[in-house]
CSV table of C-alpha atoms and ligand atoms in Angstrom, one decimal:
chain,number,residue,atom,x,y,z
A,1,MET,CA,25.7,-15.3,23.0
A,2,LEU,CA,28.7,-17.6,23.3
A,3,LYS,CA,28.4,-21.0,21.5
A,4,ASP,CA,30.9,-23.8,21.6
A,5,ILE,CA,30.9,-24.1,17.8
A,6,ILE,CA,29.5,-21.9,15.0
A,7,ILE,CA,29.4,-23.5,11.6
A,8,VAL,CA,29.2,-21.0,8.6
A,9,GLY,CA,27.3,-22.6,5.7
A,10,GLY,CA,24.6,-25.3,5.6
A,11,ARG,CA,25.9,-27.4,2.8
A,12,VAL,CA,26.9,-31.1,3.0
A,13,ALA,CA,30.1,-30.3,5.0
A,14,GLY,CA,28.3,-27.9,7.4
A,15,LEU,CA,25.4,-30.2,8.1
A,16,THR,CA,27.6,-33.1,8.7
A,17,ALA,CA,29.8,-31.1,11.0
A,18,GLY,CA,26.7,-30.0,12.9
A,19,LEU,CA,25.4,-33.5,13.3
A,20,TYR,CA,28.8,-34.7,14.7
A,21,ALA,CA,29.0,-31.6,17.0
A,22,LYS,CA,25.6,-32.2,18.5
A,23,ARG,CA,26.3,-35.9,19.0
A,24,GLY,CA,29.5,-34.7,20.8
A,25,GLY,CA,27.4,-32.6,23.2
A,26,MET,CA,28.5,-29.2,21.8
A,27,ASP,CA,26.4,-26.1,21.9
A,28,THR,CA,26.3,-25.5,18.2
A,29,LEU,CA,24.8,-23.0,15.8
A,30,LEU,CA,24.8,-23.3,12.0
A,31,ILE,CA,24.3,-20.2,10.0
A,32,GLU,CA,23.1,-20.4,6.4
A,33,LYS,CA,22.3,-17.6,4.1
A,34,MET,CA,20.0,-19.3,1.6
A,35,PHE,CA,19.0,-22.9,1.7
A,36,SER,CA,20.4,-26.2,2.9
A,37,GLY,CA,22.5,-28.4,0.6
A,38,GLY,CA,24.5,-25.9,-1.5
A,39,GLN,CA,25.5,-27.4,-4.8
A,40,ILE,CA,23.7,-30.7,-4.3
A,41,ALA,CA,20.4,-28.8,-3.9
A,42,THR,CA,20.8,-27.9,-7.6
A,43,THR,CA,22.0,-31.4,-8.7
A,44,TYR,CA,19.5,-33.6,-10.5
A,45,MET,CA,20.5,-37.0,-9.3
A,46,VAL,CA,23.2,-38.3,-7.0
A,47,GLU,CA,24.3,-41.9,-7.7
A,48,ASN,CA,27.8,-42.2,-6.1
A,49,TYR,CA,27.0,-41.5,-2.5
A,50,PRO,CA,27.6,-44.9,-0.7
A,51,GLY,CA,24.5,-46.5,0.7
A,52,PHE,CA,22.1,-45.0,-1.8
A,53,ASP,CA,22.0,-47.9,-4.2
A,54,GLU,CA,19.3,-46.2,-6.2
A,55,PRO,CA,19.9,-42.7,-7.5
A,56,ILE,CA,18.6,-40.0,-5.1
A,57,GLY,CA,17.6,-36.5,-6.2
A,58,GLY,CA,20.0,-33.8,-5.0
A,59,PRO,CA,17.3,-31.7,-3.3
A,60,GLU,CA,16.0,-34.8,-1.5
A,61,LEU,CA,19.4,-35.7,-0.2
A,62,ALA,CA,19.9,-32.1,1.0
A,63,MET,CA,16.6,-32.3,2.9
A,64,LYS,CA,17.6,-35.6,4.4
A,65,LEU,CA,20.9,-34.2,5.5
A,66,GLU,CA,19.2,-31.3,7.2
A,67,ALA,CA,16.6,-33.5,8.8
A,68,HIS,CA,19.3,-35.8,10.1
A,69,ALA,CA,21.3,-33.0,11.7
A,70,ARG,CA,18.1,-31.4,13.2
A,71,LYS,CA,17.2,-34.8,14.6
A,72,PHE,CA,20.3,-34.5,16.9
A,73,GLY,CA,19.2,-31.0,17.8
A,74,LEU,CA,21.2,-28.8,15.5
A,75,GLU,CA,20.1,-25.2,15.6
A,76,ILE,CA,20.0,-23.6,12.2
A,77,LEU,CA,19.8,-19.8,11.7
A,78,TYR,CA,18.9,-18.4,8.2
A,79,ASP,CA,20.9,-15.2,8.0
A,80,GLU,CA,23.8,-13.8,6.0
A,81,VAL,CA,27.2,-13.7,7.6
A,82,ILE,CA,28.9,-10.3,6.7
A,83,GLU,CA,32.0,-10.4,8.8
A,84,LEU,CA,34.2,-12.9,10.7
A,85,LYS,CA,36.4,-11.5,13.5
A,86,LEU,CA,39.2,-14.0,14.0
A,87,ASP,CA,41.9,-12.2,15.9
A,88,ASP,CA,40.8,-13.1,19.5
A,89,LYS,CA,40.6,-16.5,21.1
A,90,ILE,CA,36.8,-16.1,21.1
A,91,LYS,CA,35.7,-15.7,17.5
A,92,THR,CA,32.9,-13.4,16.5
A,93,VAL,CA,30.5,-13.9,13.6
A,94,VAL,CA,28.6,-10.8,12.4
A,95,THR,CA,25.4,-11.4,10.5
A,96,THR,CA,22.9,-8.9,9.0
A,97,GLY,CA,20.8,-9.6,12.1
A,98,GLY,CA,23.3,-9.7,15.0
A,99,GLU,CA,26.6,-10.9,16.5
A,100,TYR,CA,27.4,-14.4,17.6
A,101,GLN,CA,30.5,-15.7,19.4
A,102,ALA,CA,32.1,-19.1,19.6
A,103,LYS,CA,35.0,-21.0,20.9
A,104,ALA,CA,35.6,-22.6,17.5
A,105,LEU,CA,34.4,-21.9,14.0
A,106,ILE,CA,33.9,-24.4,11.1
A,107,LEU,CA,33.9,-22.6,7.7
A,108,CYS,CA,31.8,-24.4,5.1
A,109,MET,CA,30.8,-21.7,2.7
A,110,GLY,CA,31.5,-24.0,-0.3
A,111,ALA,CA,32.1,-23.0,-3.8
A,112,GLN,CA,30.1,-21.9,-6.8
A,113,PRO,CA,30.3,-22.3,-10.6
A,114,LYS,CA,33.1,-20.4,-12.4
A,115,MET,CA,32.2,-18.0,-15.3
A,116,LEU,CA,33.8,-18.1,-18.7
A,117,GLY,CA,34.5,-14.4,-18.7
A,118,LEU,CA,32.8,-13.6,-22.0
A,119,GLU,CA,31.5,-10.2,-22.8
A,120,LYS,CA,27.7,-10.8,-22.8
A,121,GLU,CA,27.9,-13.6,-20.2
A,122,GLU,CA,26.6,-11.6,-17.2
A,123,LEU,CA,24.2,-9.6,-19.3
A,124,PHE,CA,22.5,-12.7,-20.7
A,125,ARG,CA,22.5,-14.6,-17.4
A,126,GLY,CA,18.9,-15.8,-17.1
A,127,ARG,CA,18.4,-14.9,-20.8
A,128,GLY,CA,20.0,-18.0,-22.2
A,129,VAL,CA,23.2,-18.2,-20.1
A,130,SER,CA,22.9,-20.6,-17.1
A,131,TYR,CA,25.2,-22.3,-14.6
A,132,CYS,CA,22.6,-24.9,-13.5
A,133,ALA,CA,21.3,-27.4,-15.9
A,134,THR,CA,19.0,-28.9,-13.3
A,135,CYS,CA,17.4,-25.6,-12.6
A,136,ASP,CA,17.0,-24.3,-16.1
A,137,GLY,CA,17.1,-27.3,-18.4
A,138,ALA,CA,13.3,-27.6,-18.7
A,139,PHE,CA,13.1,-24.2,-20.3
A,140,TYR,CA,14.8,-25.6,-23.4
A,141,LYS,CA,12.3,-28.2,-24.4
A,142,GLU,CA,12.9,-29.1,-28.1
A,143,LYS,CA,15.5,-26.3,-28.4
A,144,ASP,CA,19.2,-26.5,-29.1
A,145,VAL,CA,21.7,-25.9,-26.3
A,146,ALA,CA,25.4,-25.9,-25.7
A,147,ILE,CA,27.3,-26.8,-22.6
A,148,VAL,CA,31.0,-25.9,-22.1
A,149,GLY,CA,33.3,-28.1,-20.0
A,150,GLY,CA,34.8,-31.5,-19.9
A,151,GLY,CA,34.4,-32.6,-16.3
A,152,ASP,CA,31.8,-34.6,-14.4
A,153,THR,CA,29.5,-31.6,-14.2
A,154,ALA,CA,29.5,-30.8,-17.9
A,155,VAL,CA,29.1,-34.5,-19.0
A,156,GLU,CA,26.4,-35.2,-16.4
A,157,ASP,CA,24.5,-32.0,-17.4
A,158,ALA,CA,24.8,-32.8,-21.1
A,159,VAL,CA,22.9,-36.1,-20.4
A,160,PHE,CA,20.4,-34.3,-18.3
A,161,LEU,CA,19.8,-31.5,-20.9
A,162,ALA,CA,19.3,-34.1,-23.6
A,163,GLN,CA,16.1,-35.2,-21.7
A,164,HIS,CA,14.6,-31.8,-22.7
A,165,ALA,CA,16.5,-30.3,-25.6
A,166,ARG,CA,16.4,-31.3,-29.2
A,167,LYS,CA,20.1,-31.2,-29.6
A,168,VAL,CA,23.0,-30.7,-27.1
A,169,TYR,CA,26.5,-29.7,-28.1
A,170,LEU,CA,29.2,-30.3,-25.5
A,171,ILE,CA,32.0,-27.9,-26.2
A,172,HIS,CA,35.4,-28.9,-24.8
A,173,ARG,CA,38.7,-27.1,-25.2
A,174,ARG,CA,40.8,-30.3,-25.4
A,175,ASP,CA,40.5,-33.7,-27.2
A,176,ALA,CA,39.9,-35.7,-24.0
A,177,LEU,CA,37.4,-35.4,-21.2
A,178,ARG,CA,38.3,-35.4,-17.5
A,179,ALA,CA,34.9,-36.7,-16.5
A,180,SER,CA,34.6,-40.2,-15.1
A,181,LYS,CA,34.3,-43.1,-17.6
A,182,ILE,CA,30.8,-44.2,-16.6
A,183,LEU,CA,29.4,-40.7,-17.2
A,184,GLN,CA,31.4,-40.4,-20.5
A,185,ASN,CA,30.0,-43.7,-21.7
A,186,ARG,CA,26.4,-42.6,-20.9
A,187,MET,CA,27.0,-39.4,-22.9
A,188,PHE,CA,28.6,-41.1,-25.9
A,189,GLN,CA,25.6,-43.4,-26.2
A,190,ASN,CA,23.1,-40.5,-26.3
A,191,PRO,CA,22.4,-39.7,-30.0
A,192,LYS,CA,21.2,-36.2,-29.1
A,193,ILE,CA,24.6,-35.1,-27.8
A,194,GLU,CA,27.4,-34.0,-30.1
A,195,VAL,CA,30.9,-33.3,-28.7
A,196,LEU,CA,32.8,-30.4,-30.3
A,197,TRP,CA,36.4,-31.2,-29.5
A,198,ASN,CA,39.3,-28.7,-29.3
A,199,THR,CA,36.8,-25.9,-29.4
A,200,VAL,CA,36.2,-22.7,-27.3
A,201,VAL,CA,33.5,-20.1,-27.3
A,202,ASP,CA,34.9,-16.7,-28.3
A,203,GLU,CA,31.6,-14.8,-28.2
A,204,ILE,CA,28.0,-15.1,-27.3
A,205,LEU,CA,25.8,-13.9,-30.2
A,206,GLY,CA,22.3,-12.3,-29.8
A,207,GLU,CA,20.8,-8.9,-29.2
A,208,GLN,CA,18.5,-9.4,-26.2
A,209,GLU,CA,19.2,-13.1,-25.5
A,210,VAL,CA,21.4,-16.0,-26.5
A,211,GLU,CA,20.9,-16.7,-30.2
A,212,GLY,CA,24.2,-18.4,-30.9
A,213,LEU,CA,27.9,-18.7,-30.2
A,214,LEU,CA,31.0,-17.8,-32.1
A,215,LEU,CA,33.3,-20.9,-31.8
A,216,ARG,CA,37.0,-21.3,-32.5
A,217,ASN,CA,38.9,-24.5,-33.1
A,218,VAL,CA,42.0,-24.2,-31.0
A,219,LYS,CA,44.0,-26.6,-33.3
A,220,ASP,CA,43.6,-24.8,-36.6
A,221,GLY,CA,42.1,-21.5,-35.6
A,222,THR,CA,39.0,-21.8,-37.8
A,223,LYS,CA,35.9,-20.0,-36.6
A,224,ARG,CA,32.2,-20.7,-37.0
A,225,ASP,CA,28.8,-19.7,-35.7
A,226,LEU,CA,26.7,-22.2,-33.9
A,227,LYS,CA,23.0,-21.5,-33.5
A,228,VAL,CA,21.8,-22.3,-30.0
A,229,ASP,CA,19.1,-21.0,-27.7
A,230,GLY,CA,21.0,-21.7,-24.5
A,231,LEU,CA,24.6,-21.7,-23.2
A,232,PHE,CA,25.3,-23.8,-20.1
A,233,VAL,CA,28.6,-23.2,-18.4
A,234,ALA,CA,30.2,-26.1,-16.4
A,235,ILE,CA,33.9,-25.3,-16.2
A,236,GLY,CA,34.6,-25.9,-12.6
A,237,ILE,CA,34.1,-24.2,-9.3
A,238,GLN,CA,35.5,-21.1,-7.4
A,239,PRO,CA,35.5,-20.9,-3.6
A,240,ASN,CA,33.1,-18.6,-1.7
A,241,SER,CA,36.0,-17.1,0.2
A,242,GLU,CA,35.1,-13.4,0.3
A,243,LEU,CA,34.6,-13.4,4.0
A,244,ILE,CA,38.1,-14.7,4.8
A,245,ARG,CA,40.2,-13.0,2.1
A,246,GLY,CA,43.4,-11.8,3.7
A,247,LYS,CA,42.5,-13.4,7.0
A,248,ILE,CA,43.2,-17.1,6.5
A,249,THR,CA,45.8,-18.8,4.3
A,250,THR,CA,44.4,-19.8,0.9
A,251,ASN,CA,45.8,-20.9,-2.4
A,252,GLU,CA,46.0,-18.3,-5.2
A,253,ILE,CA,42.4,-19.0,-6.2
A,254,GLY,CA,41.0,-18.7,-2.7
A,255,PHE,CA,40.6,-22.3,-1.6
A,256,VAL,CA,41.5,-22.6,2.1
A,257,ILE,CA,44.6,-24.5,3.0
A,258,ALA,CA,44.2,-26.9,5.9
A,259,ASP,CA,46.0,-29.8,7.5
A,260,GLU,CA,44.5,-33.3,7.7
A,261,ASN,CA,42.6,-32.3,10.8
A,262,MET,CA,40.9,-29.5,8.8
A,263,ALA,CA,42.7,-26.9,10.9
A,264,THR,CA,43.5,-23.6,9.2
A,265,ASN,CA,46.4,-21.4,10.1
A,266,ILE,CA,44.3,-19.7,12.8
A,267,PRO,CA,43.8,-21.7,16.0
A,268,GLY,CA,40.2,-22.5,16.6
A,269,VAL,CA,39.2,-22.0,12.9
A,270,PHE,CA,38.5,-25.1,10.9
A,271,VAL,CA,37.4,-25.6,7.3
A,272,ALA,CA,35.4,-28.3,5.5
A,273,GLY,CA,33.9,-29.1,2.1
A,274,ASP,CA,34.3,-27.4,-1.2
A,275,LEU,CA,35.9,-24.3,0.3
A,276,ARG,CA,39.0,-26.4,1.1
A,277,GLN,CA,41.9,-27.0,-1.3
A,278,LYS,CA,41.8,-30.7,-2.0
A,279,PRO,CA,42.1,-33.2,-4.8
A,280,LEU,CA,38.4,-34.2,-5.1
A,281,TRP,CA,35.4,-32.0,-4.5
A,282,GLN,CA,32.5,-34.4,-4.0
A,283,ILE,CA,29.6,-35.1,-1.6
A,284,ILE,CA,31.5,-37.9,0.0
A,285,THR,CA,34.6,-35.8,0.6
A,286,ALA,CA,32.5,-32.8,1.9
A,287,ALA,CA,30.8,-35.1,4.4
A,288,ALA,CA,34.1,-36.6,5.5
A,289,ASP,CA,35.6,-33.1,5.9
A,290,GLY,CA,32.7,-32.1,8.0
A,291,ALA,CA,33.1,-35.0,10.3
A,292,VAL,CA,36.8,-34.5,10.7
A,293,ALA,CA,36.5,-30.7,11.2
A,294,SER,CA,33.8,-31.3,13.9
A,295,ILE,CA,35.9,-33.7,15.9
A,296,SER,CA,38.9,-31.5,15.6
A,297,ALA,CA,37.0,-28.5,16.8
A,298,GLN,CA,35.7,-30.5,19.8
A,299,ARG,CA,39.2,-31.6,20.7
A,300,TYR,CA,40.4,-28.0,20.4
A,301,ILE,CA,37.7,-26.8,22.7
A,302,MET,CA,38.4,-29.5,25.3
A,303,GLU,CA,42.1,-28.6,25.3
A,304,GLU,CA,41.9,-24.8,25.1
A,305,PHE,CA,38.8,-24.2,27.2
A,306,ALA,CA,39.1,-27.0,29.8
B,401,NAP,P1,36.3,-29.8,-13.2
B,401,NAP,O1,36.5,-31.2,-12.8
B,401,NAP,O2,37.3,-28.8,-12.6
B,401,NAP,O3,36.3,-29.7,-14.8
B,401,NAP,C1,36.2,-28.4,-15.4
B,401,NAP,C2,36.2,-28.6,-16.9
B,401,NAP,O4,36.0,-27.4,-17.5
B,401,NAP,C3,37.5,-29.2,-17.4
B,401,NAP,O5,37.2,-30.1,-18.4
B,401,NAP,C4,38.3,-28.0,-17.9
B,401,NAP,O6,39.0,-28.3,-19.1
B,401,NAP,C5,37.1,-27.1,-18.4
B,401,NAP,N1,37.5,-25.7,-18.2
B,401,NAP,C6,38.0,-25.1,-17.2
B,401,NAP,N2,38.1,-23.8,-17.4
B,401,NAP,C7,37.7,-23.6,-18.7
B,401,NAP,C8,37.6,-22.4,-19.5
B,401,NAP,N3,38.0,-21.2,-19.1
B,401,NAP,N4,37.2,-22.6,-20.8
B,401,NAP,C9,36.8,-23.8,-21.2
B,401,NAP,N5,36.8,-24.9,-20.5
B,401,NAP,C10,37.3,-24.8,-19.2
B,401,NAP,O7,34.9,-29.2,-12.7
B,401,NAP,P2,33.5,-29.9,-12.5
B,401,NAP,O8,33.1,-30.8,-13.6
B,401,NAP,O9,32.5,-28.8,-12.2
B,401,NAP,O10,33.7,-30.8,-11.2
B,401,NAP,C11,34.1,-30.1,-10.0
B,401,NAP,C12,34.2,-31.2,-8.9
B,401,NAP,O11,32.9,-31.8,-8.6
B,401,NAP,C13,35.1,-32.4,-9.4
B,401,NAP,O12,35.8,-32.8,-8.2
B,401,NAP,C14,34.1,-33.4,-9.8
B,401,NAP,O13,34.6,-34.7,-9.7
B,401,NAP,C15,32.9,-33.2,-8.9
B,401,NAP,N6,31.7,-33.6,-9.5
B,401,NAP,C16,31.3,-34.9,-9.3
B,401,NAP,C17,30.2,-35.4,-9.9
B,401,NAP,C18,29.9,-36.9,-9.7
B,401,NAP,O14,30.6,-37.6,-9.1
B,401,NAP,N7,28.8,-37.4,-10.3
B,401,NAP,C19,29.3,-34.6,-10.6
B,401,NAP,C20,29.7,-33.2,-10.7
B,401,NAP,C21,30.9,-32.8,-10.1
B,401,NAP,P3,40.4,-29.2,-18.9
B,401,NAP,O15,39.9,-30.6,-18.8
B,401,NAP,O16,41.1,-28.9,-20.2
B,401,NAP,O17,41.1,-28.6,-17.8
């Protein structure tokens, strides 16, 4: 089945690219392996997307984006892409259920939370270790939790967790946060949240589940135990780039390098959203990437397949 454009990933960038492609009259297929929205589907509230002057729930915004794209006729297939064949002019997308071909591809697989790399981190995932405060915060009603990180995610999540938990420790490796000032101010005003500066987690303590953390002060090397029931990790994102490793130019971490048209080093293959190397990974930049990638893909098809 030859499509004009296949979009891999139904997150903000992918849904936006699909909306623009359908409006451009392109025969377009979006393939998503799980659910629409990606990281915003697990975000509690979004309050910096222009036009929404009242905060909107992440899942609600994800549903609106999908509904908006479908309104223009975007076809969405729920299936897992297992291989991308990029060598020929016509690109092939292999899923667990079949093979699909397209004149142009837009890659929007996004990113996922990074792990700390601690010994019991994987073992205790779901048993006290979490990467999604919105998903798991309610399990910690009147309990004590820690969150590691100093960016927007950690600070926003600390405030969210304080709605449920008795006490929230924000553990940050430096003495200054990189989160935006408005989020920082909100956190500093919350009496349930205590920031542990210049501190890292050396070990997760507990036999069957998280019972505490071994902390180390990076300035003076002192160590201490902190009793907590949950550890939330919010130390940034890593790209979902397994499908394209070795096939497309990325940076050393795996974020795809693209020009301002969202074109990768392979003609006919475009990238958009959190998968792309860029200075700001946010909903607004994902949507903008999706729009640019879609228009670039349409121009490419008009020039190369006229
Ligand atoms: P981020 O901005 O990359 O921040 C990661 C934080 O984790 C940094 O403070 C970093 O410390 C710390 N960190 C990294 N590796 C660590 C390690 N191994 N051990 C301990 N600490 C570590 O990540 P993010 O907060 O997830 O945000 C990702 C992107 O999403 C950003 O572009 C952000 O603006 C965006 N975002 C926006 C919003 C919003 O606008 N409301 C909400 C969430 C996310 P250092 O500071 O020392 O490097």
